[in-house]
Short mmCIF file of C-alpha atoms in Angstrom, two decimals:
data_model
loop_
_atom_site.label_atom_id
_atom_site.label_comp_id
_atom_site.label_asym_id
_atom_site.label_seq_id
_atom_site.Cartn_x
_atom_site.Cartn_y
_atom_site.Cartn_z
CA UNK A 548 30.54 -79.40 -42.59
CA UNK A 549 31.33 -78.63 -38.75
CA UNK A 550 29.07 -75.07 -38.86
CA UNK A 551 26.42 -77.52 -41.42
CA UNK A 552 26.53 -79.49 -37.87
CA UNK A 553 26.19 -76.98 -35.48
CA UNK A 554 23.29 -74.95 -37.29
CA UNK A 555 21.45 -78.94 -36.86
CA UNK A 556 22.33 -79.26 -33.45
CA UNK A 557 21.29 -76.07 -32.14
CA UNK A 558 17.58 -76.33 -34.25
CA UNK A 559 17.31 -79.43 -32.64
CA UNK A 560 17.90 -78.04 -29.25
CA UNK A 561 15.59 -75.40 -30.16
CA UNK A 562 12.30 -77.82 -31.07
CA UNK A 563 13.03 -79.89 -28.43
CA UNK A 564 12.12 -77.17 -26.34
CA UNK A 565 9.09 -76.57 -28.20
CA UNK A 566 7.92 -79.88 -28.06
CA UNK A 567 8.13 -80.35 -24.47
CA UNK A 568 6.27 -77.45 -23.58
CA UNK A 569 6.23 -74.12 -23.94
CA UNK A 570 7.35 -70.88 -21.84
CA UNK A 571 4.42 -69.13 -19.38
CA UNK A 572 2.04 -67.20 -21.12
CA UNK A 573 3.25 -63.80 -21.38
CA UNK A 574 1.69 -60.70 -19.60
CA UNK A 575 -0.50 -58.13 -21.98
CA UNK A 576 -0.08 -55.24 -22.92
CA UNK A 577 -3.40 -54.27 -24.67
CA UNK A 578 -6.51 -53.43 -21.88
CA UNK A 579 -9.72 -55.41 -21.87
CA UNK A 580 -11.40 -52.14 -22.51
CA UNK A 581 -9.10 -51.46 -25.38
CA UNK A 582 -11.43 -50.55 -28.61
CA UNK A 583 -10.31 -52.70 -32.07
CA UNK A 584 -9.39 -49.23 -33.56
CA UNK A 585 -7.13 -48.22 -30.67
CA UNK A 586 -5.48 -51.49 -30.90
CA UNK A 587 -5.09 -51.66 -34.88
CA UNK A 588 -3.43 -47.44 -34.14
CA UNK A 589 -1.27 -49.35 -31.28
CA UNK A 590 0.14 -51.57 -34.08
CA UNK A 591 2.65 -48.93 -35.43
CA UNK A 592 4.22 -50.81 -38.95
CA UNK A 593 4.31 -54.48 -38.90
CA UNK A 594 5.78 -57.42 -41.12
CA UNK A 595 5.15 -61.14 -42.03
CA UNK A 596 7.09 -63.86 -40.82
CA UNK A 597 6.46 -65.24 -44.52
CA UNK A 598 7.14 -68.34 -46.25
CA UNK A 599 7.49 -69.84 -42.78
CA UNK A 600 4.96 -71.78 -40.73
CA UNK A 601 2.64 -71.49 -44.52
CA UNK A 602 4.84 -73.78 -46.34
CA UNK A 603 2.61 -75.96 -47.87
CA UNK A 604 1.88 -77.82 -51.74
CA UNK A 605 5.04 -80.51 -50.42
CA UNK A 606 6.06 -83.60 -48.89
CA UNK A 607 6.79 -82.83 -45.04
CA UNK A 608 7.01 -85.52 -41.70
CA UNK A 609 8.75 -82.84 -39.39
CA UNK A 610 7.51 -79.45 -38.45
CA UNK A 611 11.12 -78.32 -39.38
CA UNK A 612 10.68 -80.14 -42.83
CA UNK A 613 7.67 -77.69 -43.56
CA UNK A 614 9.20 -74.47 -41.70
CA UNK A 615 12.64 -74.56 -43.60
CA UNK A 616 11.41 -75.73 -46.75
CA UNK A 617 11.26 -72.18 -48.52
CA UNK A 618 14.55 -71.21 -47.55
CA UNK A 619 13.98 -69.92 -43.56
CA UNK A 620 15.98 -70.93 -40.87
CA UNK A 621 14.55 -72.44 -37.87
CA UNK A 622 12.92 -69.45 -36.15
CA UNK A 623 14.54 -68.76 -32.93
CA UNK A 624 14.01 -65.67 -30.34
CA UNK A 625 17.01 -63.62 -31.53
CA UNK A 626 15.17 -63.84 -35.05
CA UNK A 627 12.24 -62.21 -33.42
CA UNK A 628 14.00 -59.69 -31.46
CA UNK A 629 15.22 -58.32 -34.52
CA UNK A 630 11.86 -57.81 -35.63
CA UNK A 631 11.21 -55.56 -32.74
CA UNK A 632 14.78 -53.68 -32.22
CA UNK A 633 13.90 -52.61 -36.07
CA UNK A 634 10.67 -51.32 -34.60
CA UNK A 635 7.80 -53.37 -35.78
CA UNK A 636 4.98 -53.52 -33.50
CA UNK A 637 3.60 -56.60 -35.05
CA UNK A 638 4.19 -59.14 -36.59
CA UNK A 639 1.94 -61.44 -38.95
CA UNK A 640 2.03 -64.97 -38.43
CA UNK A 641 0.88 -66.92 -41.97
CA UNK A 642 -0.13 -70.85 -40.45
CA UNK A 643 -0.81 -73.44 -43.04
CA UNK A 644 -2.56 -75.97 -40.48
CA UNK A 645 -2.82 -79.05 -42.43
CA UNK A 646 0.74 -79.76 -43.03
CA UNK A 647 0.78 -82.00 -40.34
CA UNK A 648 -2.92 -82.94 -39.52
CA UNK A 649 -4.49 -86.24 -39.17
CA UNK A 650 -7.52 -87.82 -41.10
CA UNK A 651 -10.08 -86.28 -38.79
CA UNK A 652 -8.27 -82.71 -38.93
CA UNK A 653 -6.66 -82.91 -35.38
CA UNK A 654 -3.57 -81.14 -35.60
CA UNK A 655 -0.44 -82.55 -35.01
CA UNK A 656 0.60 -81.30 -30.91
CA UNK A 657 4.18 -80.45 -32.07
CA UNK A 658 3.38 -78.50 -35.05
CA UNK A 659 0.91 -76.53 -33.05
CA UNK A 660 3.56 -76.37 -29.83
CA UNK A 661 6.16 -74.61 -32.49
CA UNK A 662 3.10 -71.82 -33.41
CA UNK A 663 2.60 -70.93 -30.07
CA UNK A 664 6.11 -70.56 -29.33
CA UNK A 665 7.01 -67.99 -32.26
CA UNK A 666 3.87 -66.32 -30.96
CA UNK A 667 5.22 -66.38 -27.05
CA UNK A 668 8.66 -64.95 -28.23
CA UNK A 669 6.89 -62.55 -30.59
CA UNK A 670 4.60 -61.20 -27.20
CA UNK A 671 7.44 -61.34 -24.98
CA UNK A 672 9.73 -58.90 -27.26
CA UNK A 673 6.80 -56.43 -26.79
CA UNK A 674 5.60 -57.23 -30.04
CA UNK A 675 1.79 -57.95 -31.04
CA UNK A 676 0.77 -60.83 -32.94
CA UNK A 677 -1.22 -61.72 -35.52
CA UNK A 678 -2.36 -66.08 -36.16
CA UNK A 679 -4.10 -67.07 -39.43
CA UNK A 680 -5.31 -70.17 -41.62
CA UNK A 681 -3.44 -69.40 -44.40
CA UNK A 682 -3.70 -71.48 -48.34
CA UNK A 683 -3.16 -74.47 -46.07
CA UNK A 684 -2.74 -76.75 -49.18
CA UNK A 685 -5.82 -75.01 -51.84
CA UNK A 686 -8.58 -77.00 -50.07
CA UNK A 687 -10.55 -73.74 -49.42
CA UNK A 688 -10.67 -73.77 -53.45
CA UNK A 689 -13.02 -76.47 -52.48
CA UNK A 690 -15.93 -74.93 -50.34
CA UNK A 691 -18.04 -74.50 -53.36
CA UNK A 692 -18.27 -78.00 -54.79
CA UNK A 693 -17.64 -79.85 -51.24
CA UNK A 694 -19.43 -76.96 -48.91
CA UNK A 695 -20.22 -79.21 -45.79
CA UNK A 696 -16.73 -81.39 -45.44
CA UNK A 697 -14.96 -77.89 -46.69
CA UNK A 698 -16.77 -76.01 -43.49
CA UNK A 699 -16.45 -78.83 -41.21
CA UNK A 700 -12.65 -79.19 -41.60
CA UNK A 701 -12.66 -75.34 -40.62
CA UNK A 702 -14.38 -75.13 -37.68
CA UNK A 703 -12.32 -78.09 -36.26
CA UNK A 704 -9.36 -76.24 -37.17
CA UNK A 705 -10.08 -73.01 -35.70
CA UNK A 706 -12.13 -74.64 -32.85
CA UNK A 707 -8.29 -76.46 -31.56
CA UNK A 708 -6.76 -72.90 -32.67
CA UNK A 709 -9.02 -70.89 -30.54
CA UNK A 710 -9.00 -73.45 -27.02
CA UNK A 711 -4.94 -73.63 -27.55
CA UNK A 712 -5.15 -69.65 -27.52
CA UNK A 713 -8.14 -68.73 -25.34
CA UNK A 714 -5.56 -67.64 -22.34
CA UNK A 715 -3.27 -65.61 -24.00
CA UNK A 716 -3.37 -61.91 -23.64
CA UNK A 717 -4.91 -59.78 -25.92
CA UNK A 718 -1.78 -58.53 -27.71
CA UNK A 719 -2.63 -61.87 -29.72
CA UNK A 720 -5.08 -61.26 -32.98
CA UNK A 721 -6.58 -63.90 -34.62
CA UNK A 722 -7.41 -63.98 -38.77
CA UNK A 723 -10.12 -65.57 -40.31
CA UNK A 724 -8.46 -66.74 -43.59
CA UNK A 725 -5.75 -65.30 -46.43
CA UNK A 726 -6.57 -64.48 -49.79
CA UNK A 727 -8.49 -67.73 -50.55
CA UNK A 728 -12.00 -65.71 -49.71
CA UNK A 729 -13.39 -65.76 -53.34
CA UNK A 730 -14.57 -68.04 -56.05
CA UNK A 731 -14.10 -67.35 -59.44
CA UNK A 732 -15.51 -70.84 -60.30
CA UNK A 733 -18.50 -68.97 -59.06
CA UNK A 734 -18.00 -65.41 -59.80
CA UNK A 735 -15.23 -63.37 -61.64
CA UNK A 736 -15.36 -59.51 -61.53
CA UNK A 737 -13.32 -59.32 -64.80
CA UNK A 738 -16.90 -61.51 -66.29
CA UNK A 739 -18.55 -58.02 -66.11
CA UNK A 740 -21.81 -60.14 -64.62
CA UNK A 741 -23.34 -60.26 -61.84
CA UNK A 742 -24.59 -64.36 -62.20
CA UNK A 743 -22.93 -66.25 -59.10
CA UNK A 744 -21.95 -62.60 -57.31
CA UNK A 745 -23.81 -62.99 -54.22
CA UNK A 746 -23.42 -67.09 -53.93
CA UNK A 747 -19.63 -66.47 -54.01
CA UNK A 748 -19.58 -63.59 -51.31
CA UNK A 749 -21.90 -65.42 -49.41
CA UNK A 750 -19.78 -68.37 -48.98
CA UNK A 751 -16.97 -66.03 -48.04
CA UNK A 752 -19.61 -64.41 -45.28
CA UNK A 753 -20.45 -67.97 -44.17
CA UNK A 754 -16.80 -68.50 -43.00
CA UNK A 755 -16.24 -64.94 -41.62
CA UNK A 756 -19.51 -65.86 -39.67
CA UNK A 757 -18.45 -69.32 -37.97
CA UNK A 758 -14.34 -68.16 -37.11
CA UNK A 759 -16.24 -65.13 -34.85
CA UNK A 760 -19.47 -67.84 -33.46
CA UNK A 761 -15.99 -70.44 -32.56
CA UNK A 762 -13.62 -67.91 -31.39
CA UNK A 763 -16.40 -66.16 -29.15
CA UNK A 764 -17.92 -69.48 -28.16
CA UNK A 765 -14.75 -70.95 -26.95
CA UNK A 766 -14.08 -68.83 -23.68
CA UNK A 767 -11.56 -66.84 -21.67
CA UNK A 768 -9.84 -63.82 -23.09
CA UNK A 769 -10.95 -65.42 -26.71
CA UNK A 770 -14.72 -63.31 -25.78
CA UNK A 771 -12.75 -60.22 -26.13
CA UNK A 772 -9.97 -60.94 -28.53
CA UNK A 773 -9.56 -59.11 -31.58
CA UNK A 774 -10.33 -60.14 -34.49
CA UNK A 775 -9.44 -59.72 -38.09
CA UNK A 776 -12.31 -60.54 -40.74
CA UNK A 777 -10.76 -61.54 -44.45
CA UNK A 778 -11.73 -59.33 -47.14
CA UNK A 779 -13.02 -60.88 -50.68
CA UNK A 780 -10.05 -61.74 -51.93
CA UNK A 781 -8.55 -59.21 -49.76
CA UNK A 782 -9.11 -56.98 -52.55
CA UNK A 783 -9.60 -53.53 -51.44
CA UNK A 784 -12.04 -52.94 -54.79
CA UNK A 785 -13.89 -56.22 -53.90
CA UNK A 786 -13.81 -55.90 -50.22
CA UNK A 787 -15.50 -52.17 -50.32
CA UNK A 788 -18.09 -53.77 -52.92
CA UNK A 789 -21.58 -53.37 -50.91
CA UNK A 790 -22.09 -57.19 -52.13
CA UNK A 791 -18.91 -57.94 -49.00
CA UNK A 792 -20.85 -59.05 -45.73
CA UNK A 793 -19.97 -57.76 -42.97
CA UNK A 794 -19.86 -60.75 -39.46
CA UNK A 795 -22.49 -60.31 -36.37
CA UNK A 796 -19.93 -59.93 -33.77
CA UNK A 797 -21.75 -59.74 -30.12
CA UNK A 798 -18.43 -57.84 -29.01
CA UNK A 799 -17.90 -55.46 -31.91
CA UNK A 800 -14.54 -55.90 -31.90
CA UNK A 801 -13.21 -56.91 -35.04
CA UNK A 802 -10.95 -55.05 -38.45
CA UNK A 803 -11.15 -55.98 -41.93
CA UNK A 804 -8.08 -57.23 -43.76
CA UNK A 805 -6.96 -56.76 -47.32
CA UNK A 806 -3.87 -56.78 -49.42
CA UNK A 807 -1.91 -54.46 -51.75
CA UNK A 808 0.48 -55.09 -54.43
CA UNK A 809 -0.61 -53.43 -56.92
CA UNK A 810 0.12 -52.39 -59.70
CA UNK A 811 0.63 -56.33 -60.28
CA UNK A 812 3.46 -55.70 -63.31
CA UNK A 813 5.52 -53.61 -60.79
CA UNK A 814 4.68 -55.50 -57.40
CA UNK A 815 4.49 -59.06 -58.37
CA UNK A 816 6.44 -60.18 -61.70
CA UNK A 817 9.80 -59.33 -62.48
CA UNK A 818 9.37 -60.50 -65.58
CA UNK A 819 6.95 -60.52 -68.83
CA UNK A 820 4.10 -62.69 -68.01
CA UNK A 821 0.78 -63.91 -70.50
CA UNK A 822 -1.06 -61.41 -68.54
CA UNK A 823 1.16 -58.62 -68.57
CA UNK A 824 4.51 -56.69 -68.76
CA UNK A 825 6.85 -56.48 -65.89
CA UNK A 826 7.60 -52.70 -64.84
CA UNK A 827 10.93 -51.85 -62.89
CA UNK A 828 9.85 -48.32 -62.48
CA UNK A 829 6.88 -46.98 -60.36
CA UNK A 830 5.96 -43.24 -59.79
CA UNK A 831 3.56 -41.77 -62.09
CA UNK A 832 1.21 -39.29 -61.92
CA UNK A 833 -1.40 -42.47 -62.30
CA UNK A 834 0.32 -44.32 -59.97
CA UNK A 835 0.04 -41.93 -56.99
CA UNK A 836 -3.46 -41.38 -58.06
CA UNK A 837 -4.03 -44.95 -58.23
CA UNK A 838 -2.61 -45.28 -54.72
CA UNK A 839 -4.70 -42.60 -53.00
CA UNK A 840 -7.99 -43.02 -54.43
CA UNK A 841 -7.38 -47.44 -53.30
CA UNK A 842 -7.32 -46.16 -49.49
CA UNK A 843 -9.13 -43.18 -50.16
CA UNK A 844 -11.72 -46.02 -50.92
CA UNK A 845 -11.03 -48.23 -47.98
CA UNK A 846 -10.72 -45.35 -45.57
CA UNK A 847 -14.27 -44.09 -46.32
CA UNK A 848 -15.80 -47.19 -46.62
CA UNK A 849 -14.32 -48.32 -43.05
CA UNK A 850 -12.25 -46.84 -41.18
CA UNK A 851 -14.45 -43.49 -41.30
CA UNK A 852 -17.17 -45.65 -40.05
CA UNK A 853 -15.89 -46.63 -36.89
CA UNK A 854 -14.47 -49.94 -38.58
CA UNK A 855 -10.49 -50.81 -38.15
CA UNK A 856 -8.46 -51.83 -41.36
CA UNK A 857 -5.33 -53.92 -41.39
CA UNK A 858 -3.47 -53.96 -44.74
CA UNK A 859 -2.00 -57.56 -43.87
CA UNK A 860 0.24 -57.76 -47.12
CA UNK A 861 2.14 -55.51 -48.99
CA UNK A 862 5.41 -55.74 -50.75
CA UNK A 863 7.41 -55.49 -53.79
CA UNK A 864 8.87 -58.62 -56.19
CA UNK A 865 12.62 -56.51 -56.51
CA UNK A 866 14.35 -59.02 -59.06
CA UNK A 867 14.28 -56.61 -61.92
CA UNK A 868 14.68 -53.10 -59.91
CA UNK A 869 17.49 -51.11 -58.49
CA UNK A 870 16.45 -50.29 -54.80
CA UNK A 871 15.25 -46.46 -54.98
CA UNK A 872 12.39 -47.98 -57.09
CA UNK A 873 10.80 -49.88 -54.67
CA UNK A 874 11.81 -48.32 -51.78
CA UNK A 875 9.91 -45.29 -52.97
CA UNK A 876 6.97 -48.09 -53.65
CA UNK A 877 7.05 -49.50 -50.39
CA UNK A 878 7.19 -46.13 -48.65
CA UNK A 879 4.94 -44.78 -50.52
CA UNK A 880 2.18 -47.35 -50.01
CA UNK A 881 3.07 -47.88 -46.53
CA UNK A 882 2.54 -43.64 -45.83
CA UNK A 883 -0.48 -43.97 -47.73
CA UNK A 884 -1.77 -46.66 -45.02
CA UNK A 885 -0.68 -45.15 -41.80
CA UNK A 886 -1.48 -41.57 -42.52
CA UNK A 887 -5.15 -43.10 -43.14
CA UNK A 888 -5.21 -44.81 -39.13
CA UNK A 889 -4.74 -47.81 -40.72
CA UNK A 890 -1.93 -50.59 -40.07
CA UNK A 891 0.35 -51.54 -42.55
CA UNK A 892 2.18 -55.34 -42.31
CA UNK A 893 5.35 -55.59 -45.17
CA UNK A 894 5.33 -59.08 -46.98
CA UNK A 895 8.59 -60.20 -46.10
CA UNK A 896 10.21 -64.19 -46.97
CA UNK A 897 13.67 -64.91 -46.35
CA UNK A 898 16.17 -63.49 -48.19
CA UNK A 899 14.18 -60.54 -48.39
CA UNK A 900 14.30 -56.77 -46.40
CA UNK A 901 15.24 -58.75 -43.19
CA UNK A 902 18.45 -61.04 -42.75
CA UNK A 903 17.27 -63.76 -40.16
CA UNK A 904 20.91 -64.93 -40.22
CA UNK A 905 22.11 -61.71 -38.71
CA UNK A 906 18.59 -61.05 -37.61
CA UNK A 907 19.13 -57.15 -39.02
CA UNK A 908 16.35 -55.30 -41.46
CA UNK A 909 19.03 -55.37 -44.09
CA UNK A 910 16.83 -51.69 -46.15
CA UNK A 911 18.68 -48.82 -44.41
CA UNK A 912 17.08 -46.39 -46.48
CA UNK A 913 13.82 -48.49 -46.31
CA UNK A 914 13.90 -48.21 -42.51
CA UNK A 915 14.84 -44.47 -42.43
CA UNK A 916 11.37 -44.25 -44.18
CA UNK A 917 9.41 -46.13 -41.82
CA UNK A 918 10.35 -44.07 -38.80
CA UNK A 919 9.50 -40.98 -40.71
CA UNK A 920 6.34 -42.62 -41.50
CA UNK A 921 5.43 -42.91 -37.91
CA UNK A 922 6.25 -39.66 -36.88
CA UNK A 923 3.60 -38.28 -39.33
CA UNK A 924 -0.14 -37.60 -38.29
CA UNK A 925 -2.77 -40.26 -38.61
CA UNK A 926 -6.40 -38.98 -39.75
CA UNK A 927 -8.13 -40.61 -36.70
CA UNK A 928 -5.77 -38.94 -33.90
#
């Protein structure tokens, strides 16, 4: 009951400080002249702060209500410096805005106080950062039956995102959106038509379009920041499709985002689903082929045209396998990413590879493999 108390008292100390202001902006490390490919090599291995600041789908008055409610602590600095003595060199933000929004989509001034101080502690450990609108509830579900209202509630979020951030160094990275980028009320690629293809991408290149026009529009170091454009889906299959539009970005200075966790019946279920059976074992002949020719794919399609990738999500569901399995998954994946000059980002939540009680990376043999990883040569040095 006494340590119950303590752990309340010192979270309280801790958002009181957020809410009454934050610490000085901290200094940069990345150069104005600083190309998006440079910066997305400078990135090393990163991780999510996941199932965090996204917390959504619930009842919430409090920013801690929506921060703790899938099983994190309140995020403090020693949390964060853990992060970087593990040696990440960035970490992913995932923001679900509208928890605590009002009726005309301002956002509530302590919930957005508490962002940008896990993004000052995460630039002041030496760390890069990366801010996103992420789920935020399912209303981007909405955009094709409710287009104007759906876009309008966007740019007004983004539009507070970007002035709150405008100042801050370049080591910060904004994304355009998660995994909501696709419609299959429009378009499904397991239909094996083509019929509501190019509405549904086109929505998706709508949005990509207005988070650059805002972010550029809005000033200071925001008409140089880098920015990270949502894939469809962030599917690398569906993102490389030729159907995928690419943003007009007057300061070329953008990477494309996508996801990996695939297979799905080894990386996401750890048990049988309608869809599917869940696999505890990984390591095939077809699953290394699998694996190559996916960023194989993505490599030729972007990177070896001058355009940055960021794999912002991939992980491994471990409920039903014993550790060498998915730490050869997770290795494996995350070699097959770096080696290609792109940057991978882990999926982490709580309880997961890092202990933000102890604030340790809990995967010794995990970590072993990530510093061999970036020892190895990348195809664009």
């Amino acid at each position: 009951m006494i340590k119950k108390a303590l752990c309340l008292l010192i979270a309280a100390m801790i958002l009181a400080t957020a809410f009454t202001g934050c610490s000085s902006v901290p200094a940069s490390s990345t150069p104005d002249d600083m190309s998006t490919m440079d910066f997305v090599l400078s990135m090393g291995l990163g991780i999510n702060l996941g199932n965090t600041m996204e917390c959504s789908w619930m009842e919430g008055e409090t920013v801690t209500d929506f921060e703790t409610a899938w099983g994190s602590p309140v995020i403090t600095k020693e949390i964060i410096q853990g992060y970087a003595d593990a040696g990440f060199g960035v970490i992913r933000i995932p923001v679900s805005w509208s928890n605590l929004m009002d009726e005309d989509y301002t956002i509530d001034k302590d919930y957005m106080k508490r962002v940008k101080q896990i993004v000052n502690w995460v630039l002041e450990c030496g760390m890069k950062a990366i801010v996103n609108l992420h789920a935020d509830g399912g209303w981007i579900s909405n955009f094709p039956t409710d287009t104007e209202e759906c876009m309008k509630k966007y740019e007004v979020i983004w539009t507070q995102v970007a002035e709150e951030f405008k100042d801050y160094p370049l080591d910060l990275m904004f994304e355009s959106l998660n995994e909501e980028g696709g419609w299959d009320s429009l378009w499904s690629h397991y239909s094996g038509s083509d019929e509501g293809k190019a509405e549904s991408y086109g929505i998706l290149g709508d949005i990509n379009q207005t988070f650059v026009d805002i972010v550029r529009a809005s000033g200071g170091n925001n008409e140089l920041r880098h920015l990270l454009i949502a894939g469809y889906q962030t599917n690398i299959e569906l993102t490389c499709d030729e159907a995928f539009i690419l943003p007009d970005d007057p300061a070329g200075r953008y990477a494309i985002s996508v996801h990996y966790y695939a297979p799905s019946t080894f990386a996401i279920i750890t048990q049988d689903a309608s869809w599917g059976e869940a696999r505890s074992t990984w390591g095939t002949d077809e699953d290394y082929e699998y694996l190559n020719w996916a960023f194989d794919y993505l490599y030729d399609t972007y990177v070896a045209n001058g355009i940055p990738v960021i794999v912002g999500e991939y992980g491994c569901a471990t409920g039903n396998k014993i550790p060498p399995q998915y730490e050869n998954y997770l290795s494996s994946v995350c070699e097959a990413i770096y080696t290609r000059g792109m940057c991978p980002v882990l999926w982490d939540t709580p309880g997961g590879f890092y202990d933000r009680d102890e604030c340790v990376f809990t995967e010794e043999v995990l970590l072993e493999e990530f510093e061999r990883i970036k020892t190895l040569d990348r195809v664009t040095d």
